[in-house]
C-alpha positions as YAML, in Angstrom:
chain: A
units: angstrom
residues:
- id: 1
  name: MET
  ca: [-66.77, -29.27, -45.31]
- id: 2
  name: ALA
  ca: [-68.25, -27.56, -48.36]
- id: 3
  name: TYR
  ca: [-66.35, -24.77, -50.04]
- id: 4
  name: GLY
  ca: [-67.22, -21.45, -48.44]
- id: 5
  name: GLU
  ca: [-68.32, -22.90, -45.11]
- id: 6
  name: PRO
  ca: [-66.60, -21.64, -41.93]
- id: 7
  name: ALA
  ca: [-63.64, -23.73, -40.83]
- id: 8
  name: PRO
  ca: [-64.27, -25.83, -37.72]
- id: 9
  name: ASP
  ca: [-62.76, -24.56, -34.50]
- id: 10
  name: ASP
  ca: [-59.87, -27.01, -34.33]
- id: 11
  name: THR
  ca: [-56.13, -27.04, -34.92]
- id: 12
  name: THR
  ca: [-56.53, -27.16, -38.70]
- id: 13
  name: ALA
  ca: [-58.44, -23.87, -38.82]
- id: 14
  name: ALA
  ca: [-56.65, -20.77, -40.06]
- id: 15
  name: ARG
  ca: [-55.62, -18.40, -37.29]
- id: 16
  name: GLU
  ca: [-54.96, -14.68, -37.42]
- id: 17
  name: PRO
  ca: [-51.20, -14.23, -36.95]
- id: 18
  name: PRO
  ca: [-49.95, -11.71, -34.42]
- id: 19
  name: ALA
  ca: [-49.41, -8.31, -36.06]
- id: 20
  name: ASN
  ca: [-45.64, -8.64, -35.77]
- id: 21
  name: ASP
  ca: [-45.72, -11.96, -37.65]
- id: 22
  name: ALA
  ca: [-47.83, -10.74, -40.56]
- id: 23
  name: PRO
  ca: [-46.04, -10.29, -43.90]
- id: 24
  name: GLY
  ca: [-45.04, -6.75, -44.78]
- id: 25
  name: TYR
  ca: [-47.67, -6.45, -47.50]
- id: 26
  name: GLU
  ca: [-50.55, -7.06, -45.08]
- id: 27
  name: GLY
  ca: [-52.26, -4.67, -42.72]
- id: 28
  name: LEU
  ca: [-51.55, -1.04, -42.01]
- id: 29
  name: ALA
  ca: [-48.21, 0.25, -43.23]
- id: 30
  name: THR
  ca: [-46.52, 1.16, -39.97]
- id: 31
  name: PHE
  ca: [-42.78, 0.68, -39.67]
- id: 32
  name: CYS
  ca: [-42.18, -3.05, -39.02]
- id: 33
  name: HIS
  ca: [-45.88, -3.35, -38.10]
- id: 34
  name: ARG
  ca: [-45.12, -1.54, -34.86]
- id: 35
  name: PRO
  ca: [-47.91, 0.23, -32.94]
- id: 36
  name: TRP
  ca: [-49.00, 3.59, -34.34]
- id: 37
  name: LEU
  ca: [-48.55, 6.27, -31.65]
- id: 38
  name: PRO
  ca: [-48.43, 9.73, -33.27]
- id: 39
  name: ALA
  ca: [-49.84, 11.63, -30.27]
- id: 40
  name: PRO
  ca: [-47.27, 13.08, -27.83]
- id: 41
  name: ALA
  ca: [-49.51, 12.21, -24.86]
- id: 42
  name: ASP
  ca: [-49.58, 8.55, -25.89]
- id: 43
  name: LEU
  ca: [-45.80, 8.49, -26.28]
- id: 44
  name: ALA
  ca: [-45.38, 10.09, -22.87]
- id: 45
  name: ALA
  ca: [-47.68, 7.51, -21.30]
- id: 46
  name: ARG
  ca: [-46.04, 4.48, -22.94]
- id: 47
  name: ARG
  ca: [-42.39, 5.66, -22.97]
- id: 48
  name: PRO
  ca: [-41.15, 3.21, -25.62]
- id: 49
  name: ASP
  ca: [-37.43, 2.72, -26.15]
- id: 50
  name: VAL
  ca: [-37.54, 3.93, -29.78]
- id: 51
  name: ALA
  ca: [-39.98, 5.97, -31.85]
- id: 52
  name: VAL
  ca: [-39.79, 6.00, -35.65]
- id: 53
  name: ILE
  ca: [-40.60, 9.45, -37.09]
- id: 54
  name: GLY
  ca: [-41.14, 10.29, -40.74]
- id: 55
  name: ALA
  ca: [-39.78, 13.53, -42.20]
- id: 56
  name: PRO
  ca: [-41.32, 13.60, -45.72]
- id: 57
  name: PHE
  ca: [-39.46, 16.67, -46.98]
- id: 58
  name: ASP
  ca: [-37.36, 17.00, -50.16]
- id: 59
  name: ILE
  ca: [-37.58, 20.55, -51.53]
- id: 60
  name: ALA
  ca: [-33.97, 21.20, -50.44]
- id: 61
  name: THR
  ca: [-32.72, 18.62, -52.96]
- id: 62
  name: THR
  ca: [-30.26, 19.88, -55.58]
- id: 63
  name: HIS
  ca: [-30.66, 17.12, -58.18]
- id: 64
  name: ARG
  ca: [-33.31, 14.37, -58.22]
- id: 65
  name: PRO
  ca: [-36.32, 14.91, -55.93]
- id: 66
  name: GLY
  ca: [-38.56, 12.21, -54.51]
- id: 67
  name: ALA
  ca: [-37.22, 11.65, -50.99]
- id: 68
  name: ARG
  ca: [-40.51, 12.96, -49.58]
- id: 69
  name: PHE
  ca: [-41.86, 9.53, -50.47]
- id: 70
  name: GLY
  ca: [-39.11, 7.78, -48.50]
- id: 71
  name: PRO
  ca: [-40.97, 7.42, -45.18]
- id: 72
  name: ARG
  ca: [-44.02, 5.86, -46.79]
- id: 73
  name: ALA
  ca: [-41.90, 3.49, -48.89]
- id: 74
  name: LEU
  ca: [-39.87, 2.35, -45.90]
- id: 75
  name: ARG
  ca: [-43.09, 1.54, -44.07]
- id: 76
  name: ALA
  ca: [-44.93, -0.10, -46.95]
- id: 77
  name: LEU
  ca: [-42.45, -1.61, -49.41]
- id: 78
  name: ALA
  ca: [-39.61, -3.14, -47.40]
- id: 79
  name: TYR
  ca: [-39.35, -6.91, -47.38]
- id: 80
  name: GLU
  ca: [-39.88, -7.99, -43.77]
- id: 81
  name: SER
  ca: [-38.50, -11.51, -43.50]
- id: 82
  name: GLY
  ca: [-38.60, -11.72, -39.71]
- id: 83
  name: THR
  ca: [-37.41, -10.04, -36.52]
- id: 84
  name: TYR
  ca: [-34.84, -12.53, -35.19]
- id: 85
  name: HIS
  ca: [-31.32, -11.16, -35.67]
- id: 86
  name: LEU
  ca: [-29.05, -14.06, -36.60]
- id: 87
  name: ASP
  ca: [-25.66, -12.53, -35.73]
- id: 88
  name: LEU
  ca: [-26.78, -11.37, -32.28]
- id: 89
  name: GLY
  ca: [-29.17, -14.28, -31.68]
- id: 90
  name: ILE
  ca: [-32.02, -12.11, -30.47]
- id: 91
  name: GLU
  ca: [-35.73, -11.65, -31.07]
- id: 92
  name: ILE
  ca: [-35.58, -7.89, -31.38]
- id: 93
  name: PHE
  ca: [-39.00, -6.83, -30.20]
- id: 94
  name: ASP
  ca: [-38.95, -9.15, -27.21]
- id: 95
  name: TRP
  ca: [-36.33, -6.83, -25.75]
- id: 96
  name: LEU
  ca: [-36.98, -3.46, -27.36]
- id: 97
  name: ASP
  ca: [-40.22, -1.47, -27.42]
- id: 98
  name: VAL
  ca: [-40.43, 0.32, -30.77]
- id: 99
  name: VAL
  ca: [-43.40, 2.37, -31.97]
- id: 100
  name: ASP
  ca: [-44.20, 4.34, -35.10]
- id: 101
  name: ALA
  ca: [-44.81, 7.96, -34.07]
- id: 102
  name: GLY
  ca: [-46.03, 9.11, -37.48]
- id: 103
  name: ASP
  ca: [-44.71, 12.02, -39.52]
- id: 104
  name: ALA
  ca: [-43.67, 15.56, -38.80]
- id: 105
  name: ARG
  ca: [-45.94, 17.86, -40.79]
- id: 106
  name: CYS
  ca: [-44.07, 19.10, -43.87]
- id: 107
  name: PRO
  ca: [-46.36, 21.46, -45.79]
- id: 108
  name: SER
  ca: [-45.67, 21.70, -49.51]
- id: 109
  name: GLY
  ca: [-43.08, 24.31, -50.47]
- id: 110
  name: GLN
  ca: [-42.50, 25.56, -46.93]
- id: 111
  name: THR
  ca: [-38.98, 24.91, -45.68]
- id: 112
  name: GLU
  ca: [-39.14, 26.96, -42.48]
- id: 113
  name: ALA
  ca: [-42.44, 25.48, -41.34]
- id: 114
  name: SER
  ca: [-41.34, 21.95, -42.24]
- id: 115
  name: HIS
  ca: [-38.01, 22.26, -40.45]
- id: 116
  name: ARG
  ca: [-39.71, 23.82, -37.43]
- id: 117
  name: ASN
  ca: [-42.15, 20.92, -37.24]
- id: 118
  name: ILE
  ca: [-39.38, 18.33, -37.60]
- id: 119
  name: ARG
  ca: [-37.36, 19.98, -34.84]
- id: 120
  name: ALA
  ca: [-40.36, 20.11, -32.50]
- id: 121
  name: LYS
  ca: [-41.45, 16.50, -33.08]
- id: 122
  name: VAL
  ca: [-37.98, 14.96, -32.89]
- id: 123
  name: GLY
  ca: [-36.94, 17.13, -29.96]
- id: 124
  name: GLY
  ca: [-40.15, 16.31, -28.11]
- id: 125
  name: VAL
  ca: [-39.51, 12.59, -28.47]
- id: 126
  name: ALA
  ca: [-35.86, 12.91, -27.42]
- id: 127
  name: GLY
  ca: [-36.93, 15.00, -24.44]
- id: 128
  name: LEU
  ca: [-38.97, 12.04, -23.17]
- id: 129
  name: GLY
  ca: [-35.86, 9.87, -23.14]
- id: 130
  name: ILE
  ca: [-37.02, 8.00, -26.25]
- id: 131
  name: ILE
  ca: [-34.57, 7.42, -29.10]
- id: 132
  name: PRO
  ca: [-35.98, 8.94, -32.31]
- id: 133
  name: VAL
  ca: [-35.21, 7.11, -35.55]
- id: 134
  name: VAL
  ca: [-36.02, 9.64, -38.25]
- id: 135
  name: ILE
  ca: [-36.72, 8.44, -41.78]
- id: 136
  name: GLY
  ca: [-36.42, 11.12, -44.46]
- id: 137
  name: GLY
  ca: [-36.65, 13.05, -46.48]
- id: 138
  name: ASP
  ca: [-33.60, 14.83, -47.88]
- id: 139
  name: HIS
  ca: [-30.53, 15.49, -45.75]
- id: 140
  name: SER
  ca: [-31.55, 19.02, -44.84]
- id: 141
  name: ILE
  ca: [-33.79, 17.44, -42.19]
- id: 142
  name: THR
  ca: [-30.69, 16.63, -40.11]
- id: 143
  name: TRP
  ca: [-30.32, 20.31, -39.22]
- id: 144
  name: PRO
  ca: [-33.68, 20.58, -37.39]
- id: 145
  name: ALA
  ca: [-33.69, 16.97, -36.16]
- id: 146
  name: ALA
  ca: [-30.23, 17.07, -34.59]
- id: 147
  name: SER
  ca: [-30.94, 20.54, -33.20]
- id: 148
  name: GLY
  ca: [-34.00, 19.15, -31.42]
- id: 149
  name: VAL
  ca: [-31.94, 16.28, -29.99]
- id: 150
  name: ALA
  ca: [-29.18, 18.67, -28.89]
- id: 151
  name: GLU
  ca: [-31.75, 20.70, -26.97]
- id: 152
  name: ALA
  ca: [-32.77, 17.52, -25.15]
- id: 153
  name: VAL
  ca: [-29.32, 16.12, -24.30]
- id: 154
  name: GLY
  ca: [-27.33, 19.35, -23.97]
- id: 155
  name: TRP
  ca: [-26.43, 22.04, -26.49]
- id: 156
  name: GLY
  ca: [-22.90, 21.42, -27.73]
- id: 157
  name: GLU
  ca: [-22.70, 18.02, -26.01]
- id: 158
  name: LEU
  ca: [-23.93, 15.96, -28.96]
- id: 159
  name: GLY
  ca: [-21.53, 14.15, -31.27]
- id: 160
  name: VAL
  ca: [-22.43, 13.27, -34.86]
- id: 161
  name: LEU
  ca: [-21.27, 10.26, -36.86]
- id: 162
  name: HIS
  ca: [-22.23, 10.92, -40.45]
- id: 163
  name: PHE
  ca: [-22.13, 8.31, -43.26]
- id: 164
  name: ASP
  ca: [-22.37, 9.98, -46.66]
- id: 165
  name: ALA
  ca: [-20.82, 10.36, -50.09]
- id: 166
  name: HIS
  ca: [-20.88, 14.13, -49.58]
- id: 167
  name: ALA
  ca: [-19.77, 16.36, -46.71]
- id: 168
  name: ASP
  ca: [-22.92, 18.56, -46.77]
- id: 169
  name: THR
  ca: [-20.90, 21.44, -45.31]
- id: 170
  name: ALA
  ca: [-21.40, 24.08, -48.01]
- id: 171
  name: ASN
  ca: [-22.22, 27.58, -46.81]
- id: 172
  name: ILE
  ca: [-24.94, 28.23, -49.37]
- id: 173
  name: ILE
  ca: [-26.18, 26.47, -52.51]
- id: 174
  name: ASP
  ca: [-28.13, 28.35, -55.16]
- id: 175
  name: GLY
  ca: [-28.98, 30.99, -52.59]
- id: 176
  name: ASN
  ca: [-30.34, 28.41, -50.14]
- id: 177
  name: LEU
  ca: [-28.87, 28.28, -46.63]
- id: 178
  name: ALA
  ca: [-31.11, 25.28, -45.83]
- id: 179
  name: SER
  ca: [-30.09, 23.08, -48.76]
- id: 180
  name: HIS
  ca: [-29.44, 19.39, -48.31]
- id: 181
  name: GLY
  ca: [-25.82, 20.29, -48.99]
- id: 182
  name: THR
  ca: [-25.54, 22.69, -46.02]
- id: 183
  name: PRO
  ca: [-27.02, 21.11, -42.84]
- id: 184
  name: MET
  ca: [-23.75, 20.08, -41.20]
- id: 185
  name: ARG
  ca: [-22.36, 23.62, -41.42]
- id: 186
  name: ARG
  ca: [-25.57, 24.97, -39.88]
- id: 187
  name: LEU
  ca: [-25.32, 22.55, -36.96]
- id: 188
  name: ILE
  ca: [-21.74, 23.53, -36.20]
- id: 189
  name: GLU
  ca: [-22.33, 27.25, -36.66]
- id: 190
  name: SER
  ca: [-25.28, 27.11, -34.25]
- id: 191
  name: GLY
  ca: [-23.19, 25.40, -31.58]
- id: 192
  name: ALA
  ca: [-25.52, 22.39, -31.43]
- id: 193
  name: VAL
  ca: [-22.55, 20.18, -32.30]
- id: 194
  name: GLN
  ca: [-18.87, 20.96, -31.81]
- id: 195
  name: GLY
  ca: [-16.73, 20.47, -34.88]
- id: 196
  name: ARG
  ca: [-14.34, 18.17, -33.04]
- id: 197
  name: ASN
  ca: [-17.20, 15.73, -32.45]
- id: 198
  name: PHE
  ca: [-18.41, 15.77, -36.04]
- id: 199
  name: VAL
  ca: [-16.99, 12.81, -37.95]
- id: 200
  name: GLN
  ca: [-17.78, 11.78, -41.51]
- id: 201
  name: VAL
  ca: [-17.31, 8.40, -43.21]
- id: 202
  name: GLY
  ca: [-17.53, 7.42, -46.88]
- id: 203
  name: LEU
  ca: [-16.83, 10.74, -48.60]
- id: 204
  name: ARG
  ca: [-15.79, 10.39, -52.22]
- id: 205
  name: GLY
  ca: [-16.12, 11.83, -55.70]
- id: 206
  name: TYR
  ca: [-15.69, 15.44, -56.77]
- id: 207
  name: TRP
  ca: [-17.33, 17.67, -54.15]
- id: 208
  name: PRO
  ca: [-16.80, 19.69, -52.02]
- id: 209
  name: PRO
  ca: [-13.85, 21.82, -53.19]
- id: 210
  name: PRO
  ca: [-10.75, 22.65, -51.08]
- id: 211
  name: ASP
  ca: [-12.15, 25.85, -49.53]
- id: 212
  name: VAL
  ca: [-14.98, 23.89, -47.92]
- id: 213
  name: PHE
  ca: [-12.55, 21.34, -46.54]
- id: 214
  name: ALA
  ca: [-10.45, 24.22, -45.22]
- id: 215
  name: TRP
  ca: [-13.48, 25.48, -43.28]
- id: 216
  name: MET
  ca: [-14.10, 21.94, -41.99]
- id: 217
  name: ARG
  ca: [-10.51, 21.69, -40.77]
- id: 218
  name: GLU
  ca: [-10.82, 25.03, -39.00]
- id: 219
  name: GLN
  ca: [-13.78, 23.63, -37.04]
- id: 220
  name: GLY
  ca: [-11.83, 20.54, -36.02]
- id: 221
  name: MET
  ca: [-14.00, 18.17, -38.06]
- id: 222
  name: ARG
  ca: [-12.65, 14.76, -38.96]
- id: 223
  name: TRP
  ca: [-13.38, 12.77, -42.12]
- id: 224
  name: HIS
  ca: [-12.59, 9.34, -43.54]
- id: 225
  name: LEU
  ca: [-12.68, 9.12, -47.33]
- id: 226
  name: MET
  ca: [-13.61, 5.99, -49.26]
- id: 227
  name: GLN
  ca: [-9.96, 5.77, -50.27]
- id: 228
  name: GLU
  ca: [-9.06, 5.21, -46.60]
- id: 229
  name: ILE
  ca: [-11.76, 2.56, -46.28]
- id: 230
  name: TRP
  ca: [-10.32, 0.81, -49.33]
- id: 231
  name: GLU
  ca: [-6.81, 0.98, -47.89]
- id: 232
  name: ARG
  ca: [-7.48, 0.14, -44.22]
- id: 233
  name: GLY
  ca: [-10.81, -1.68, -44.29]
- id: 234
  name: SER
  ca: [-14.16, -0.49, -43.02]
- id: 235
  name: ARG
  ca: [-13.92, -2.08, -39.56]
- id: 236
  name: ALA
  ca: [-10.74, -0.22, -38.61]
- id: 237
  name: VAL
  ca: [-12.02, 3.07, -40.03]
- id: 238
  name: VAL
  ca: [-15.40, 2.83, -38.30]
- id: 239
  name: THR
  ca: [-13.77, 1.98, -34.97]
- id: 240
  name: ASP
  ca: [-11.65, 5.12, -35.20]
- id: 241
  name: ALA
  ca: [-14.61, 7.25, -36.33]
- id: 242
  name: ILE
  ca: [-16.74, 6.13, -33.39]
- id: 243
  name: ALA
  ca: [-13.99, 6.96, -30.91]
- id: 244
  name: GLN
  ca: [-13.55, 10.42, -32.43]
- id: 245
  name: ALA
  ca: [-17.28, 11.21, -32.51]
- id: 246
  name: VAL
  ca: [-17.97, 10.34, -28.86]
- id: 247
  name: ASP
  ca: [-14.78, 11.76, -27.36]
- id: 248
  name: GLY
  ca: [-15.86, 14.37, -24.80]
- id: 249
  name: CYS
  ca: [-19.59, 14.40, -25.62]
- id: 250
  name: ARG
  ca: [-22.62, 13.05, -23.77]
- id: 251
  name: ALA
  ca: [-24.55, 11.44, -26.62]
- id: 252
  name: LEU
  ca: [-24.28, 10.51, -30.29]
- id: 253
  name: TYR
  ca: [-26.46, 11.30, -33.28]
- id: 254
  name: LEU
  ca: [-26.05, 8.85, -36.17]
- id: 255
  name: SER
  ca: [-26.87, 10.20, -39.62]
- id: 256
  name: VAL
  ca: [-26.94, 7.81, -42.59]
- id: 257
  name: ASP
  ca: [-27.35, 9.20, -46.09]
- id: 258
  name: ILE
  ca: [-28.20, 6.15, -48.18]
- id: 259
  name: ASP
  ca: [-25.94, 7.47, -50.95]
- id: 260
  name: VAL
  ca: [-22.97, 6.38, -48.82]
- id: 261
  name: LEU
  ca: [-23.71, 3.05, -50.50]
- id: 262
  name: ASP
  ca: [-22.54, 2.47, -54.03]
- id: 263
  name: PRO
  ca: [-25.47, 3.28, -56.36]
- id: 264
  name: GLY
  ca: [-25.35, -0.30, -57.60]
- id: 265
  name: PHE
  ca: [-26.85, -1.15, -54.20]
- id: 266
  name: ALA
  ca: [-28.89, 2.02, -53.72]
- id: 267
  name: PRO
  ca: [-29.97, 3.56, -57.04]
- id: 268
  name: GLY
  ca: [-32.98, 5.30, -55.49]
- id: 269
  name: THR
  ca: [-31.33, 8.45, -54.22]
- id: 270
  name: GLY
  ca: [-31.03, 12.06, -55.28]
- id: 271
  name: THR
  ca: [-27.28, 12.39, -55.88]
- id: 272
  name: PRO
  ca: [-25.77, 8.95, -56.62]
- id: 273
  name: GLU
  ca: [-21.97, 8.75, -56.54]
- id: 274
  name: PRO
  ca: [-20.20, 5.59, -57.78]
- id: 275
  name: GLY
  ca: [-17.54, 3.91, -55.68]
- id: 276
  name: GLY
  ca: [-19.33, 3.70, -52.33]
- id: 277
  name: MET
  ca: [-19.68, 1.29, -49.43]
- id: 278
  name: THR
  ca: [-21.28, -2.12, -49.63]
- id: 279
  name: PRO
  ca: [-24.39, -2.93, -47.58]
- id: 280
  name: ALA
  ca: [-22.45, -5.60, -45.68]
- id: 281
  name: ASP
  ca: [-19.99, -2.98, -44.42]
- id: 282
  name: LEU
  ca: [-22.56, -0.25, -43.75]
- id: 283
  name: LEU
  ca: [-24.94, -2.46, -41.79]
- id: 284
  name: ARG
  ca: [-22.16, -3.76, -39.57]
- id: 285
  name: ALA
  ca: [-20.84, -0.24, -39.08]
- id: 286
  name: VAL
  ca: [-24.29, 0.91, -37.95]
- id: 287
  name: ARG
  ca: [-24.60, -2.09, -35.64]
- id: 288
  name: GLN
  ca: [-21.19, -1.37, -34.11]
- id: 289
  name: THR
  ca: [-22.15, 2.26, -33.58]
- id: 290
  name: ALA
  ca: [-25.39, 1.38, -31.82]
- id: 291
  name: LEU
  ca: [-23.63, -1.25, -29.69]
- id: 292
  name: ASP
  ca: [-20.73, 0.92, -28.55]
- id: 293
  name: THR
  ca: [-21.97, 4.50, -28.16]
- id: 294
  name: PRO
  ca: [-24.44, 6.52, -26.05]
- id: 295
  name: LEU
  ca: [-26.82, 6.66, -29.00]
- id: 296
  name: ALA
  ca: [-29.45, 9.40, -28.69]
- id: 297
  name: ALA
  ca: [-30.94, 9.53, -32.20]
- id: 298
  name: VAL
  ca: [-30.63, 8.23, -35.76]
- id: 299
  name: ASP
  ca: [-31.67, 9.51, -39.14]
- id: 300
  name: ILE
  ca: [-31.80, 7.61, -42.44]
- id: 301
  name: VAL
  ca: [-32.19, 9.98, -45.36]
- id: 302
  name: GLU
  ca: [-32.18, 10.52, -49.14]
- id: 303
  name: VAL
  ca: [-34.20, 7.42, -50.08]
- id: 304
  name: SER
  ca: [-35.95, 8.47, -53.29]
- id: 305
  name: PRO
  ca: [-38.35, 5.69, -54.31]
- id: 306
  name: PRO
  ca: [-39.09, 7.02, -57.83]
- id: 307
  name: TYR
  ca: [-35.49, 6.17, -58.80]
- id: 308
  name: ASP
  ca: [-35.31, 2.85, -56.97]
- id: 309
  name: HIS
  ca: [-35.22, -0.57, -58.60]
- id: 310
  name: ALA
  ca: [-36.86, -3.64, -57.03]
- id: 311
  name: GLU
  ca: [-36.88, -1.83, -53.67]
- id: 312
  name: ASN
  ca: [-33.09, -2.28, -53.35]
- id: 313
  name: THR
  ca: [-32.61, 1.15, -51.79]
- id: 314
  name: VAL
  ca: [-35.68, 0.82, -49.59]
- id: 315
  name: ASN
  ca: [-34.56, -2.55, -48.24]
- id: 316
  name: ASN
  ca: [-31.02, -1.38, -47.50]
- id: 317
  name: ALA
  ca: [-32.34, 1.69, -45.67]
- id: 318
  name: HIS
  ca: [-34.86, -0.43, -43.77]
- id: 319
  name: ARG
  ca: [-32.07, -2.76, -42.63]
- id: 320
  name: VAL
  ca: [-30.09, 0.20, -41.29]
- id: 321
  name: ALA
  ca: [-32.95, 0.76, -38.86]
- id: 322
  name: MET
  ca: [-33.14, -2.95, -38.07]
- id: 323
  name: GLU
  ca: [-29.44, -3.04, -37.18]
- id: 324
  name: VAL
  ca: [-30.00, -0.15, -34.77]
- id: 325
  name: PHE
  ca: [-32.96, -1.95, -33.20]
- id: 326
  name: ALA
  ca: [-31.05, -5.22, -32.87]
- id: 327
  name: ALA
  ca: [-28.02, -3.58, -31.26]
- id: 328
  name: LEU
  ca: [-30.17, -1.70, -28.75]
- id: 329
  name: ALA
  ca: [-32.09, -4.88, -27.97]
- id: 330
  name: HIS
  ca: [-28.82, -6.73, -27.38]
- id: 331
  name: ARG
  ca: [-27.70, -4.03, -24.98]
- id: 332
  name: ARG
  ca: [-30.90, -4.39, -22.97]
- id: 333
  name: ARG
  ca: [-30.57, -8.17, -22.91]
- id: 334
  name: SER
  ca: [-26.93, -7.97, -21.80]
- id: 335
  name: ALA
  ca: [-27.86, -5.57, -18.99]
- id: 336
  name: ALA
  ca: [-30.43, -8.13, -17.82]
- id: 337
  name: GLY
  ca: [-27.86, -10.94, -17.87]
- id: 338
  name: GLY
  ca: [-29.14, -12.60, -21.05]
- id: 339
  name: VAL
  ca: [-27.00, -14.30, -23.66]
- id: 340
  name: PRO
  ca: [-27.34, -14.72, -27.44]
- id: 341
  name: GLY
  ca: [-29.38, -17.59, -28.80]
- id: 342
  name: LEU
  ca: [-28.39, -19.71, -31.77]
- id: 343
  name: PRO
  ca: [-26.66, -18.98, -34.10]
- id: 344
  name: GLY
  ca: [-25.61, -15.68, -32.57]
- id: 345
  name: ARG
  ca: [-22.68, -14.73, -30.39]
- id: 346
  name: ASP
  ca: [-21.71, -11.92, -28.05]
- id: 347
  name: PRO
  ca: [-20.14, -9.16, -30.18]
- id: 348
  name: HIS
  ca: [-17.95, -8.17, -27.24]
- id: 349
  name: GLY
  ca: [-16.93, -11.73, -26.37]
- id: 350
  name: ILE
  ca: [-13.62, -13.37, -27.18]
- id: 351
  name: SER
  ca: [-13.72, -15.02, -30.59]
...
């Protein structure tokens, strides 16, 4: 066959791979190459298990901006090595229908309009019984996103498990009630989440001051500092945090600020704080949460690609979503009587 001639139609000819098997750098940049379904009517007709939603908003950031580019980077730049989860022994998308529902509209410089759009899009997805996985965006987006989910599952009946270096419970920052340092206070003040079901993991460093922690204690909030993780180990701490967050509530919202990781693993974030979690611990904590709770929604926030190096932050954030997908897929397989393939094992089995 001469160079440039069409390949014969036999087994040696190149074939177009299925979209899910294409490398991450090929094709349209949807999350994990999943189908693009931004229209509410299409979501309602298909009713997938999970819908990924972008929230490209970062004007509530107090230090380094750039998280508005997080959703696009997570779709386009993550290294996608495959979709078979080794620990659980499962081909994720054989068991879980995940789509990319596009972005909430976040017009430049307009906090109220952006937050309103995020709340409507996330709440609309949750109202269909679909789990929204929201990729931000700065952490202020948790206020509208979790509010939308609370409207769907029951106001005041939503627990929050929050991984972060910072508590984000300030009353006001630089005159801004909607800062990325205030969303958790807004959620509790509104009644969307009861303080007793708001649990934080990974706090460290030098903020907030004692008066903010005093307010948190008055609300019944619980927190687990990095010092406790160092002393007791992440598995024991996360097990306790999960039990506290779901006690007496109908559903759980998982919020992961990527700065819960040590900045050596996640430099691309707005407010890096040394001394954080490792990816190994965070990913297993997220997996455990998705395996063992009535998970209603997830957000992954504060990925700021302009400050990233070699896509380290992007890849860690992307794997947070993959751990959620894998855990939910395992739950569906278990309900159908399936068992893990090699080399996986049942996470609830006897070791």
